[in-house]
Structures are given as structure tokens and as C-alpha cells.
Coordinates of C-alpha atoms in Angstrom, one line a residue:
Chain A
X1 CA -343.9 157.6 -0.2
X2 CA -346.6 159.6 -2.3
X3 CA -349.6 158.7 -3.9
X4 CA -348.0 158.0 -7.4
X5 CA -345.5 155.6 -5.9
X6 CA -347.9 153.8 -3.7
X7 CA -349.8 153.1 -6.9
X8 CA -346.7 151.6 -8.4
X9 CA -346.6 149.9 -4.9
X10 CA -349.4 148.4 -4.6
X11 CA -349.2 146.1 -7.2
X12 CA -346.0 144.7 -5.9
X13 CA -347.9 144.1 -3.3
X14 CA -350.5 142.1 -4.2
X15 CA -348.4 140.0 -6.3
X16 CA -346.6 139.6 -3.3
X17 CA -343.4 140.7 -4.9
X18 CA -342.9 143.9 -2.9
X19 CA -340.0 146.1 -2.8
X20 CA -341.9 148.1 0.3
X21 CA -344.6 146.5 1.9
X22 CA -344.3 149.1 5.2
X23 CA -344.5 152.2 2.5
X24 CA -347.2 151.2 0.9
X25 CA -349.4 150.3 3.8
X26 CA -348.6 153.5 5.2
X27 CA -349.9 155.3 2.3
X28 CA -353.1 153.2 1.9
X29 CA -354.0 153.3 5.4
X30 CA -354.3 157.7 4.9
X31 CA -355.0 157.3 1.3
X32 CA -359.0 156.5 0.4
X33 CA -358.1 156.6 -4.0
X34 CA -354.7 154.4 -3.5
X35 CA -357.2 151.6 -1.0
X36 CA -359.6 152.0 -4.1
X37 CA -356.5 150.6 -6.5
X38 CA -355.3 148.3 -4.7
X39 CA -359.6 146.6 -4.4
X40 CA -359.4 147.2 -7.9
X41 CA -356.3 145.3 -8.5
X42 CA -357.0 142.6 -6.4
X43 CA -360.6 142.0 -8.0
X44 CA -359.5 141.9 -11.4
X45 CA -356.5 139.3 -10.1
X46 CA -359.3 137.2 -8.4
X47 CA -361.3 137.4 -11.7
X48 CA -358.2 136.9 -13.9
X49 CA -358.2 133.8 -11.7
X50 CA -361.4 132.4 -13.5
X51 CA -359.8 132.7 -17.1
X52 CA -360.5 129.1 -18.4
X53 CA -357.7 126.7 -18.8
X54 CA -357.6 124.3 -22.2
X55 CA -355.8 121.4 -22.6
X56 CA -353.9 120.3 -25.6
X57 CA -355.0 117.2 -27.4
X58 CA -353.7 113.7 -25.9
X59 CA -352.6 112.7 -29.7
X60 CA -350.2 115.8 -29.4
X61 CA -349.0 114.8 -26.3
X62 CA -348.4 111.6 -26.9
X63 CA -346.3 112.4 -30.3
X64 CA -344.3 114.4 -28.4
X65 CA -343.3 111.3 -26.0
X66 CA -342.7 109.2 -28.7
X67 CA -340.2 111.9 -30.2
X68 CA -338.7 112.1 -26.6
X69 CA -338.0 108.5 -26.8
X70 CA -337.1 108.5 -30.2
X71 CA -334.2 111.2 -29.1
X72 CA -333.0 108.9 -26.1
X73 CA -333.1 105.9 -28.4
X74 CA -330.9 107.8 -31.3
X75 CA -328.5 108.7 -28.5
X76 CA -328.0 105.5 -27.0
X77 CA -327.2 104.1 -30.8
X78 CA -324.9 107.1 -31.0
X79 CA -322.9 106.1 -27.7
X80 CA -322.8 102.5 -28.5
X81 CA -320.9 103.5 -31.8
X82 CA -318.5 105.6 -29.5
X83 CA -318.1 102.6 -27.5
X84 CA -317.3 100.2 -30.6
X85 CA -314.9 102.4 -31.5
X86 CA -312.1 101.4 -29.7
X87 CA -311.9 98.1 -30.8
X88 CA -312.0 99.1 -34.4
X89 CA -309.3 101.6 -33.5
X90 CA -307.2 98.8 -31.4
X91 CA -307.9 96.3 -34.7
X92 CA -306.4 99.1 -36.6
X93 CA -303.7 99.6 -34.8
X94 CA -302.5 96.2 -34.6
X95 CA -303.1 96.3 -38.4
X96 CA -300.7 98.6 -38.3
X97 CA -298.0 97.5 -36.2
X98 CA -298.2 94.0 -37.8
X99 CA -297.8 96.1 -41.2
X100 CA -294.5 97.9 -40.1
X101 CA -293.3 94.6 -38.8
X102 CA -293.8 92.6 -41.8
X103 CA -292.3 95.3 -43.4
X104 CA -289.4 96.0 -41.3
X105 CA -288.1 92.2 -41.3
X106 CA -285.1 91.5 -42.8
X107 CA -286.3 88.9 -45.1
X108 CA -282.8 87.0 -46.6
X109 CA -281.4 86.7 -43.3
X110 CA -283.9 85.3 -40.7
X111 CA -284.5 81.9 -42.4
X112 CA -280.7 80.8 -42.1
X113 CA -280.3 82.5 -38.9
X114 CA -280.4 79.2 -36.5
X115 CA -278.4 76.5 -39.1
X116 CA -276.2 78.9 -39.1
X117 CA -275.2 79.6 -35.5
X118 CA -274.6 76.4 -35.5
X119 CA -272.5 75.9 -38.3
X120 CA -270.9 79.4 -37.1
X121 CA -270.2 77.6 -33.5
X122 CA -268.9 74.5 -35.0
X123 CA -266.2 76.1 -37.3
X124 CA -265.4 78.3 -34.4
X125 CA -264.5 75.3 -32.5
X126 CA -262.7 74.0 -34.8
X127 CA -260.7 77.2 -35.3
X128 CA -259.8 77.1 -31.6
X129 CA -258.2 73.7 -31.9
X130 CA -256.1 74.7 -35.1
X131 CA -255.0 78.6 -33.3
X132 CA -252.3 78.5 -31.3
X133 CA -253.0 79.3 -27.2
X134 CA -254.0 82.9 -27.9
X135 CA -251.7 84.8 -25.3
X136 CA -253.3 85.8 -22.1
X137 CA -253.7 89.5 -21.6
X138 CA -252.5 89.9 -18.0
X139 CA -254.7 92.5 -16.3
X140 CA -254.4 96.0 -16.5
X141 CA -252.3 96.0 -20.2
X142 CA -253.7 97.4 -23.1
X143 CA -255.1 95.7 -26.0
X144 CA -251.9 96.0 -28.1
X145 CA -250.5 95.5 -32.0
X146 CA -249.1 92.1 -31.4
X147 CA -252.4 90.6 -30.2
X148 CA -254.2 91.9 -33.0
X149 CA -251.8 91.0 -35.3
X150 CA -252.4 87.2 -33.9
X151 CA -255.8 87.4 -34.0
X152 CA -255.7 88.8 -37.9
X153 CA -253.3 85.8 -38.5
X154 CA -255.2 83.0 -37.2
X155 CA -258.5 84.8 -39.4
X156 CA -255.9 84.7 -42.6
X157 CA -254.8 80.9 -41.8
X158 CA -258.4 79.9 -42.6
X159 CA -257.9 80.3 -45.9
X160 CA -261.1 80.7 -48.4
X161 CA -263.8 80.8 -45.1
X162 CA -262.8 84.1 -43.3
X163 CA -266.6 84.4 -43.5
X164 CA -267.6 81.2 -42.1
X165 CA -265.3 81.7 -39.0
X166 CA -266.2 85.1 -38.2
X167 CA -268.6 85.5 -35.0
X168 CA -272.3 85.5 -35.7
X169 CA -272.7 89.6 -34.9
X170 CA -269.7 90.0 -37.6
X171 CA -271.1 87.6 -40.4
X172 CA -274.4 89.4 -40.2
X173 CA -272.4 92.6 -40.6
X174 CA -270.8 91.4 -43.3
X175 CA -273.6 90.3 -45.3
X176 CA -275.2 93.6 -44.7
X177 CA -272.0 95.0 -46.6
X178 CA -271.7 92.1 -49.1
X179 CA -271.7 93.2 -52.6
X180 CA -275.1 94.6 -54.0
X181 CA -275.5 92.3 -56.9
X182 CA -275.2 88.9 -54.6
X183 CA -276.9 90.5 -52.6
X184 CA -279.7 91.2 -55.6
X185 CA -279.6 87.4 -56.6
X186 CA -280.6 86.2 -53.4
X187 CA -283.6 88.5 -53.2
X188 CA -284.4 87.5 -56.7
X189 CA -284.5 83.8 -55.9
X190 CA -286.1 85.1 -52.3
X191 CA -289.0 86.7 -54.3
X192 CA -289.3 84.2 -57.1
X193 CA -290.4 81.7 -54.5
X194 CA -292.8 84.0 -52.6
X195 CA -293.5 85.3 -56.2
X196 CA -294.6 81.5 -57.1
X197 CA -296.5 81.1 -53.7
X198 CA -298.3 84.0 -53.7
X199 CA -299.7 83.5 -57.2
X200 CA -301.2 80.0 -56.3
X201 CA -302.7 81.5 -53.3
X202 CA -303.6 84.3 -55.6
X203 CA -305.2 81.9 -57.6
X204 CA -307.1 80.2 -55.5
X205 CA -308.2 83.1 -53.6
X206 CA -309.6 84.6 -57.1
X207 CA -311.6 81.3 -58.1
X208 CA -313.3 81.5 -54.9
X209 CA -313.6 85.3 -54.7
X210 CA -314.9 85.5 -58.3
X211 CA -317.8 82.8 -56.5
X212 CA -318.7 84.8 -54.1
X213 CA -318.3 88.4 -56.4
X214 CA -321.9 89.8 -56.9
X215 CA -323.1 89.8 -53.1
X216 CA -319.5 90.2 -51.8
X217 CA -320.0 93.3 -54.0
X218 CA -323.6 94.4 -52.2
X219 CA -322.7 94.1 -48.9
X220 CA -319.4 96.0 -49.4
X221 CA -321.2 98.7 -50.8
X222 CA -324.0 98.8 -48.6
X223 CA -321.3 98.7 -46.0
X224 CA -319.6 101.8 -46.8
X225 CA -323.2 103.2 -47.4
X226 CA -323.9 102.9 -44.1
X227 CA -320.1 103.8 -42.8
X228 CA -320.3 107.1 -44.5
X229 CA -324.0 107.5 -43.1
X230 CA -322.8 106.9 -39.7
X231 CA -320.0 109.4 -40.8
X232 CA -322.2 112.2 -41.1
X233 CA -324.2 111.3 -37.8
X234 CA -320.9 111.4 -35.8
X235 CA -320.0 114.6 -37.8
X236 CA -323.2 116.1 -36.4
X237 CA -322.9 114.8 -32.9
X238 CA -319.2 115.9 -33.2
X239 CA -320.6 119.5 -33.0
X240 CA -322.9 118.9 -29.9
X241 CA -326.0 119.2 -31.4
X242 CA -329.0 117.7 -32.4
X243 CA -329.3 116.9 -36.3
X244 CA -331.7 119.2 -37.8
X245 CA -335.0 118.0 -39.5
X246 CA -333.5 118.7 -43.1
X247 CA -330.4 116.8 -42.0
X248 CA -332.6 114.0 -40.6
X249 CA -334.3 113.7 -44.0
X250 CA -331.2 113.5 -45.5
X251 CA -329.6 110.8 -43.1
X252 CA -332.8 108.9 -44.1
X253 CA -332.1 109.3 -47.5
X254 CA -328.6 108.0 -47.1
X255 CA -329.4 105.4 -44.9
X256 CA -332.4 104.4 -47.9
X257 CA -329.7 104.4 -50.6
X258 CA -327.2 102.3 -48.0
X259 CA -330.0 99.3 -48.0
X260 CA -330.2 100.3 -44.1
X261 CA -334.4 100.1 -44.4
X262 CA -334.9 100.2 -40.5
X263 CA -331.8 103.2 -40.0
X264 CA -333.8 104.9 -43.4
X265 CA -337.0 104.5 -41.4
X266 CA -335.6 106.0 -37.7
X267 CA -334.8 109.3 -39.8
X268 CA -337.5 110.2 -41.9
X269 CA -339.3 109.7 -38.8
X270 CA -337.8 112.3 -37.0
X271 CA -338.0 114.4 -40.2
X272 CA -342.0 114.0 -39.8
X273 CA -342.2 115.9 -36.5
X274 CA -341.3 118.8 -38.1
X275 CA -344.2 121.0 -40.5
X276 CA -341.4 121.8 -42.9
X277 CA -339.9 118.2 -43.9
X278 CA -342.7 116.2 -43.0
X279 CA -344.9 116.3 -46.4
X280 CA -341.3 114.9 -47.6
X281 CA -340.5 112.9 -45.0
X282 CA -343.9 111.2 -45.1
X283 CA -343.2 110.5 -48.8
X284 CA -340.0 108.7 -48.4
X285 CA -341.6 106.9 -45.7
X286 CA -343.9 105.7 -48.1
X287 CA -341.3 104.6 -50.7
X288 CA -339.4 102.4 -48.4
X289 CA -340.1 98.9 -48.4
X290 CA -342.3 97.5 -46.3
X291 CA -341.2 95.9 -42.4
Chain B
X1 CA -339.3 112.4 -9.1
X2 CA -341.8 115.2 -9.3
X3 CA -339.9 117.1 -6.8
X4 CA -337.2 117.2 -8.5
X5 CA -335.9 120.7 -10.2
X6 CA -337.1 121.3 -13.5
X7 CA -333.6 121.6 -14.9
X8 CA -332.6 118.5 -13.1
X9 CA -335.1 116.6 -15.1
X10 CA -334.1 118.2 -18.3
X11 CA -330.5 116.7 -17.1
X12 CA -331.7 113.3 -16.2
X13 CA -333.8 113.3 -20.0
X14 CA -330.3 114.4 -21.7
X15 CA -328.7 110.8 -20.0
X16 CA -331.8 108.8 -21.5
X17 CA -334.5 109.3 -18.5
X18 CA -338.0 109.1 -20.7
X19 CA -339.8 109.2 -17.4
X20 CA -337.9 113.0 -16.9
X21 CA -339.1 114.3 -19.9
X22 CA -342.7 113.1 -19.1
X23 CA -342.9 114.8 -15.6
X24 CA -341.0 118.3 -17.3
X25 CA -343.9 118.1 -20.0
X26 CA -346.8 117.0 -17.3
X27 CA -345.5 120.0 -15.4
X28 CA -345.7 122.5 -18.4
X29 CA -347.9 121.5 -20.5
X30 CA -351.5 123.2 -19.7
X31 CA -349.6 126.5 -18.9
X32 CA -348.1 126.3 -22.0
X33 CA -350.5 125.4 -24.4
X34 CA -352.8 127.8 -22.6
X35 CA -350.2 131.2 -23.0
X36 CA -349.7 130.0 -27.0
X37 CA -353.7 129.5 -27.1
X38 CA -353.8 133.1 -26.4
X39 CA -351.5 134.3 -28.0
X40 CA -352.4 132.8 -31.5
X41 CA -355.9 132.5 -30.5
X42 CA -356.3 129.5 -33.0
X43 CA -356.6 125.9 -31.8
X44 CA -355.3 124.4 -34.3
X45 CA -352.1 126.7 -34.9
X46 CA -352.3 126.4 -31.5
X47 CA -351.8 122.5 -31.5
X48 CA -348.9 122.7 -33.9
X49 CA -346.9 125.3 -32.1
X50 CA -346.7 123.4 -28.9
X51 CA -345.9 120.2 -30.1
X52 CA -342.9 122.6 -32.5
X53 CA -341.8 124.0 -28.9
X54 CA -341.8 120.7 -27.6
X55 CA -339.5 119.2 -30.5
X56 CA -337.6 122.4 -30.2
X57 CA -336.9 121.1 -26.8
X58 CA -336.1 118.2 -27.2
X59 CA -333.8 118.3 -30.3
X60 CA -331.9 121.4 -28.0
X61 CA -331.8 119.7 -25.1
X62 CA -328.4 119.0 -25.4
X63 CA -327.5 122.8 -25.8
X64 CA -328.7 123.6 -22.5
X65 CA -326.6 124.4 -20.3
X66 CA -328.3 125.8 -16.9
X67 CA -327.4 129.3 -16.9
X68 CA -331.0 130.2 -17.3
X69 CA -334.3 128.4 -15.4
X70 CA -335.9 125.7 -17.7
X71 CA -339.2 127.8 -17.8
X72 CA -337.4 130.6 -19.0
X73 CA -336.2 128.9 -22.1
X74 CA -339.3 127.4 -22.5
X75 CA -341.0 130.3 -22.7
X76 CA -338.5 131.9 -24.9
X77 CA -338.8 129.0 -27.5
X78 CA -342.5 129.4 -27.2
X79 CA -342.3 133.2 -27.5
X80 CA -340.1 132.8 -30.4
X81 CA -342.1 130.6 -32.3
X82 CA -345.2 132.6 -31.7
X83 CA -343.7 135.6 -33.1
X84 CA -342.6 133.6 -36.3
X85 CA -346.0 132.4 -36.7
X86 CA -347.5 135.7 -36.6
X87 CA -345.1 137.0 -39.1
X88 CA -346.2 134.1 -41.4
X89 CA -349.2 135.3 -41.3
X90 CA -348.8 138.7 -41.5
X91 CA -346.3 138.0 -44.8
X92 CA -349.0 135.3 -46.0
X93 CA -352.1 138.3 -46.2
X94 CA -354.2 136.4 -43.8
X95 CA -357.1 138.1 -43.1
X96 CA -356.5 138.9 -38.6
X97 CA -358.9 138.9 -36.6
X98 CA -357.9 142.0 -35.4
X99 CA -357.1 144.0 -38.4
X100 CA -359.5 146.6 -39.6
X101 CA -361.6 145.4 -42.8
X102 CA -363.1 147.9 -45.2
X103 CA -364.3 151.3 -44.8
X104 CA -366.7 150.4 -41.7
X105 CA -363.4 150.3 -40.0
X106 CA -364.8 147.0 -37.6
X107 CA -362.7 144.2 -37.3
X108 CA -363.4 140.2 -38.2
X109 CA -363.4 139.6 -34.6
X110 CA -366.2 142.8 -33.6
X111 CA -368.1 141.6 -36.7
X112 CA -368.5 137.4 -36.2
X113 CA -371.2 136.3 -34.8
X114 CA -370.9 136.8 -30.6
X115 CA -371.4 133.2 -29.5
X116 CA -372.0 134.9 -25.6
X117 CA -374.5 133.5 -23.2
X118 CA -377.4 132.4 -25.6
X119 CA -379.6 131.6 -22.3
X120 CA -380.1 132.9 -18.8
X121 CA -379.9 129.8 -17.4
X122 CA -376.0 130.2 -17.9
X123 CA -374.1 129.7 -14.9
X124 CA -372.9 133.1 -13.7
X125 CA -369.9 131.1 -13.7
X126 CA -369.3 130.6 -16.8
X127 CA -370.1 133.9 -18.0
X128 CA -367.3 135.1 -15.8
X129 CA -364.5 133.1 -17.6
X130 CA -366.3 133.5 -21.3
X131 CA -365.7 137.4 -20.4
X132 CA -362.3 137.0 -18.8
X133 CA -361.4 135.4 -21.9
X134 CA -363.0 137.7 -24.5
X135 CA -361.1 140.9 -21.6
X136 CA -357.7 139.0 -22.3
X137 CA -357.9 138.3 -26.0
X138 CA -358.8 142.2 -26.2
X139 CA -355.7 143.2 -24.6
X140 CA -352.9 144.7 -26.4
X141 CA -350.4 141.9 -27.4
X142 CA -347.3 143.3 -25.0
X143 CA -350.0 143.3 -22.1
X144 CA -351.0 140.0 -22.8
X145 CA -348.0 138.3 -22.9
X146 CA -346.8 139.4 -19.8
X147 CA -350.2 138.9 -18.3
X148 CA -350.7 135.5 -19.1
X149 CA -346.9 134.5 -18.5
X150 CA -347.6 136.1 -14.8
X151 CA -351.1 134.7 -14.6
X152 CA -350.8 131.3 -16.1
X153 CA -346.9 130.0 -15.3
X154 CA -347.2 132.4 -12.4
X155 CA -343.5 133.8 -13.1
X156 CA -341.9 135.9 -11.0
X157 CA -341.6 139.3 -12.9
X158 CA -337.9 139.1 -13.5
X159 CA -338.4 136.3 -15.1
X160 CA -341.1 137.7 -17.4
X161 CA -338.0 140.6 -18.1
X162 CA -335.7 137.7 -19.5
X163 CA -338.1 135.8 -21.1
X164 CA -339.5 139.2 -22.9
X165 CA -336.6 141.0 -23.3
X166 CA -337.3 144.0 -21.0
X167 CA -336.4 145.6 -17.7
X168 CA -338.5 144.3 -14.4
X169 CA -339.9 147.6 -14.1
X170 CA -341.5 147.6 -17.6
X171 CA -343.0 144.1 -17.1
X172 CA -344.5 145.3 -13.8
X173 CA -346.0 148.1 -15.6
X174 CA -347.5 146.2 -18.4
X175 CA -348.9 143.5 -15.8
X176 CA -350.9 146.7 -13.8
X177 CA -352.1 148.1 -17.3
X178 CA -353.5 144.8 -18.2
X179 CA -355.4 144.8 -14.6
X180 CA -356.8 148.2 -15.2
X181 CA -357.8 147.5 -18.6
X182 CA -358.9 144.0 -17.1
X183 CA -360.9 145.4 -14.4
X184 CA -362.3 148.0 -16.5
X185 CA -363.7 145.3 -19.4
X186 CA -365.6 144.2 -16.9
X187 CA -367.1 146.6 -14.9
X188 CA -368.2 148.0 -18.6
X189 CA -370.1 144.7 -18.7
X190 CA -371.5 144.3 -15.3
X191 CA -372.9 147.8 -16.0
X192 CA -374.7 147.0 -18.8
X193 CA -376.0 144.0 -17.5
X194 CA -377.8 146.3 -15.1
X195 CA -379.0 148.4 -18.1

């Protein structure tokens, strides 16, 4: 190692980051300039030492706690959303499936359904008496002409109520495939009633909604305010990050116009720890209505 | 908890630990005020920086990740904004310290009033640290930086690189310029002391 490096070194060295220490003790030890460097160095570290320390103000400290806490406090409000989510989305669901199934029922059918099993049963009995013994198909022979020949004459022997006698599966096949117009004139009679039901309920349900209309109407708004407001917050937490102050100053705003005062307040106070939006933020501060 | 890693507090303040975020700023916060002190040489712009840094921190604390130390992202924030202030200014026309005025080619800072030791009865102390500071605040501004980022956060000089922007090698050289000029400040002023 020569002079030039060892005065490269030597700094290393007192900073006690050296790359090598042996090299550059070497070289002082024969060196009287490279020793007069490296006192030098060291005095003006020792003295560097003395350089006076301030501290910042306590009131600056102590905002920036409060905007710590104010962070953790957001985030927790955040995750509780997250965690009320589910249930809306399980409500909705069940919305749903109650939706398709309401929906999906076959209407005309299902009330007659029981009454007429029984009926069905009955004149199926009754059939049975009147048939004559239905041959036996020994085991093993095929289903043939004759016996379905028998069974198509004991159906034609009951006259006008080849309907009534059929099995249950077959009758509800059958008025699936029963003329569209009958067909028609049962749903008509079908929805007439509901028709008539539904506009009683209809009508009481308006007399006591048209009661209740003008803060009904408030709260619905301020409601969906507030959802689209939280809409934008999960938007922003959506893209892992932290909303910015301009974004805070707007959340406040939409939180203000939502009626959500205290939510209005949270913002704009996170839009005051920032120079640029706190003259704003401190003037929306000052519109909203007192606590 | 105040043995805990810095970045480990930064974790434990991201799931809602307050008390985290108090040690991390505890930990940082005289180091850090005292490099942006220097480097803006304002209290006051000083003040307002910090606390920016500090709000920087905490509105990004979400974005970091742990691929860098905690003090090196500090210190970049703090760099950063310290840069953007001084090109405020710059834009703004203030009047710096440092620039030249008129035709007498002296600066603000040569020509205000030197508050120095107005009695003997000043503690030879204190003088020290009043010319320390006025030795620092004269050094150039890439010296400084990496001077008071080795001297006052005691960073290890790769560290400095990454925080900076520059190879190891360069902030080592910077750091030994800043000693000689250092050293030479004030041997200029215990010699004419003895004058």
C-alpha cells in the first residue's frame, strides 16, 4: 500500500469501517505525513462530535402522534367495513336465491297440488275396482301390445275423466301440455286475485309510506351519501394506499354533503396535516356544524 | 419494545401498534430534525419539513415493504423533501443566505450581523460547538449531507450511497473532504485566536 491509498485508508479506519486495517497500519507506522492525517481526521471527528444537537418542538411531535393515531383509527374503520361485508353480501345473496325461487315457482299448480293427490288416489281406486284383474306379466316377458292395449282400454272405459284417472306425474304433464288459452284463463283469474291483493297491500303500504315520506327521503339520501363515500374510501384502500391529502379533503367534502358531520370532520382533519390542503381544510372545518 | 428492529416497529404500527410508531419516532427524531436543520438552516422550515416527513411516513407506511432499512427510507423521504423545498425557494426568488448579493460579491450570511462569543467569559465549550456549527453550515451541500447523515444517524457509508444516490466510494470521499475542510475551519480559527 502507498501513501495515496493509505490516505484513502485511513479514514476507513477511523470510522471503523475498514477494508484494510493491517495495510494501513503498516503504512502509518513508516509514514510521519499519513500519522499526521489520520490526527487530523480523528480531531476533526472528535470536534464534529461537539456539533450541537436541537430538538424539534413538543407541539410538532405531539401532531405527529395524533396523525399516527388518527391513521390506525381510519384503518380499523376500514377493516370493520371489510368485516361487515359479508353479511351484506350473504343478505344479498339470500335476496337473491329467494328472488329466483319466487320466480321459478310454478304458480297455477302448487295450490291444488295436495287436494288433488287425493282426489287423484281416490279415482284411482276406484278405477281398480271397475278394471278387470290386469294380467300378470310373468317374469322375464316383455312388456307387450296386448298389455298395453288393456291398459289403453281400461283409460278409454272412463269415459269424460281420462284426466282425473291419470297418475299424478301424468296429470301434471298434461297440464303442462293443456291448451294455451285454458291455460291463459287460469293465470288470468290467478293474477286477478294477487292483482286485487297486492293493490290493498299496495294501498296501505302507500298511506303509511306517504306518512313517513320526507325523512324516509333524508335518510335514504344521506344513506347512499355515505355508501358512495365509503365507495370511494374502499376504492382507495382497494389500491393499497394511503388516500392522499387532496383526496382526504374531498372524502370530507363528501362525507359533509352525506350529513356524516363526525366522518366530514375525520377527513378534513387529515387534510390539515398537510401545508397544501390545510388553509382549505381548516375552512371546511370551520363550516361544519358544531359537535 | 425498544429493542425491537426499526422495521419491525413500522410493521407492528401498520397492524394498529400507536406505541410502535412512538418508539420509531423517539428513536429518530433528534437525528432527523437535526440533519433537515442543517440542511435548510431555518427553524421554522425546519419544523414543517419534519413533521411533512413524518406524515409522509405515515400515510406510506403501508407501501413499505422491507427491501430497504427503515432509516434509509426515512432519510430518503427527508432528503426528498429537502430538495423540493430548496427548489421552492430557488423558483420563489428568495433571497439565500448563501447567494452572492450585489457587486460587493458577499453573501447575506458573511454580511448579518456575527452573533459569536459576545464575552470572554464564554465557555470554551460552547465556542467549540458555535464554530462546529458555523464549519458545517459552510460546507458544500453534497459534503454536508453525507457528513451529517454519517455524523448524526451514524450510517454506515453504504447506506449513505443508497440514501444519496451514489457509489460507497464517493460517499467516503465526500465524508474525508468534509473532515479536511472541517479541520481546516478550525485551525483557521484557533490561529487567529492566538493573533
Amino acid at each position: 500500500m502507498n501513501c495515496e491509498e493509505c490516505m484513502e485508508r485511513v479514514f476507513e479506519l477511523i470510522e471503523q469501517e475498514p477494508s484494510d486495517p493491517a495495510g494501513v497500519h503498516e503504512v502509518l507506522e513508516r509514514c510521519p505525513e499519513c500519522r499526521a492525517l489520520f490526527a487530523d481526521m480523528k480531531t476533526a471527528l472528535e470536534q464534529a462530535a461537539a456539533l450541537p444537537l436541537e430538538e424539534p418542538s413538543a407541539g410538532t411531535d405531539e401532531a405527529i402522534l395524533r396523525a399516527a393515531r388518527a391513521r390506525i383509527a381510519r384503518g380499523a374503520s376500514a377493516k370493520h367495513r371489510w368485516l361487515a361485508a359479508p353479511q351484506w353480501a350473504a343478505a344479498a345473496v339470500a335476496l337473491l336465491a329467494i328472488g329466483v325461487g319466487v320466480w321459478t315457482i310454478p304458480r297455477g299448480e302448487e295450490p291444488q297440488f295436495e287436494s288433488e293427490v287425493e282426489v287423484e288416489d281416490a279415482v284411482a281406486d276406484s278405477v281398480k275396482e271397475e278394471l278387470p284383474a290386469a294380467p300378470t306379466r310373468p317374469k322375464g316377458t316383455r312388456y307387450d301390445d296386448s298389455m298395453a292395449e288393456g291398459g289403453s282400454a281400461a283409460i278409454a272405459s272412463l269415459g269424460d275423466e281420462p284426466a282425473a284417472a291419470a297418475p299424478p306425474a301424468r296429470r301434471r304433464r298434461e297440464a303442462k301440455t293443456r291448451p294455451h288459452e285454458a291455460r291463459e284463463e287460469e293465470a288470468e283469474s290467478d293474477s286477478a286475485e294477487v292483482g286485487a291483493l297486492a293493490g290493498a297491500a299496495l294501498a296501505n303500504d302507500s298511506a303509511v309510506r306517504a306518512e313517513a315520506a320526507p325523512a324516509a327521503a333524508s335518510k335514504k339520501q344521506s344513506a347512499r351519501g355515505s355508501r358512495l363515500c365509503e365507495e370511494r374510501v374502499a376504492k382507495i384502500e382497494g389500491e393499497d394506499r394511503a388516500p392522499t391529502p387532496e383526496e382526504s379533503l374531498a372524502l370530507g367534502r363528501c362525507y359533509r354533503e352525506a350529513g356524516d358531520v363526525p366522518e366530514a370532520r375525520r377527513w378534513f382533519e387529515a387534510a390539515l396535516l398537510d401545508r397544501d390542503t390545510r388553509a382549505r381544510a381548516r375552512r371546511e372545518l370551520r363550516a361544519l356544524p358544531s359537535k | 419494545m425498544t429493542d425491537r428492529s426499526d422495521e419491525r416497529l413500522l410493521s407492528a404500527y401498520r397492524e394498529g401498534d400507536a406505541e410502535a410508531f412512538e418508539t420509531l419516532l423517539a428513536r429518530y427524531r433528534r437525528p432527523l430534525f437535526n440533519v433537515i436543520l442543517r440542511s435548510v438552516r431555518d427553524r421554522g422550515r425546519a419544523e414543517e419539513i419534519y413533521q411533512d416527513v413524518w406524515m409522509k411516513v405515515i400515510e406510506r407506511s403501508g407501501d413499505f415493504r422491507g427491501d430497504a432499512k427503515f432509516s434509509t427510507w426515512l432519510y430518503t423521504i427527508a432528503r426528498n423533501q429537502c430538495i423540493d423545498h430548496q427548489r421552492k425557494m430557488r423558483f420563489r426568488g428568495h433571497a439565500s443566505l448563501e447567494a452572492a448579493q450585489g457587486e460587493t460579491g458577499t453573501s447575506l450570511g458573511d454580511r448579518m450581523p456575527n452573533p459569536g462569543p459576545s464575552t470572554e467569559t464564554l465557555a470554551a465549550g460552547r465556542l467549540m460547538r458555535e464554530r462546529i456549527t458555523e464549519a458545517v453550515r459552510q460546507l458544500p451541500e453534497e459534503q454536508r449531507e453525507v457528513f451529517l447523515l454519517r455524523q448524526l444517524q451514524g450510517m454506515a457509508f453504504a447506506e449513505i450511497a443508497e440514501v444519496v444516490g451514489i457509489p460507497a466510494n464517493t460517499v467516503k470521499s465526500r465524508m474525508r473532504y468534509a473532515l479536511e475542510r472541517l479541520q481546516r475551519a478550525l485551525r483557521d480559527w484557533e490561529r487567529s485566536d492566538e493573533l
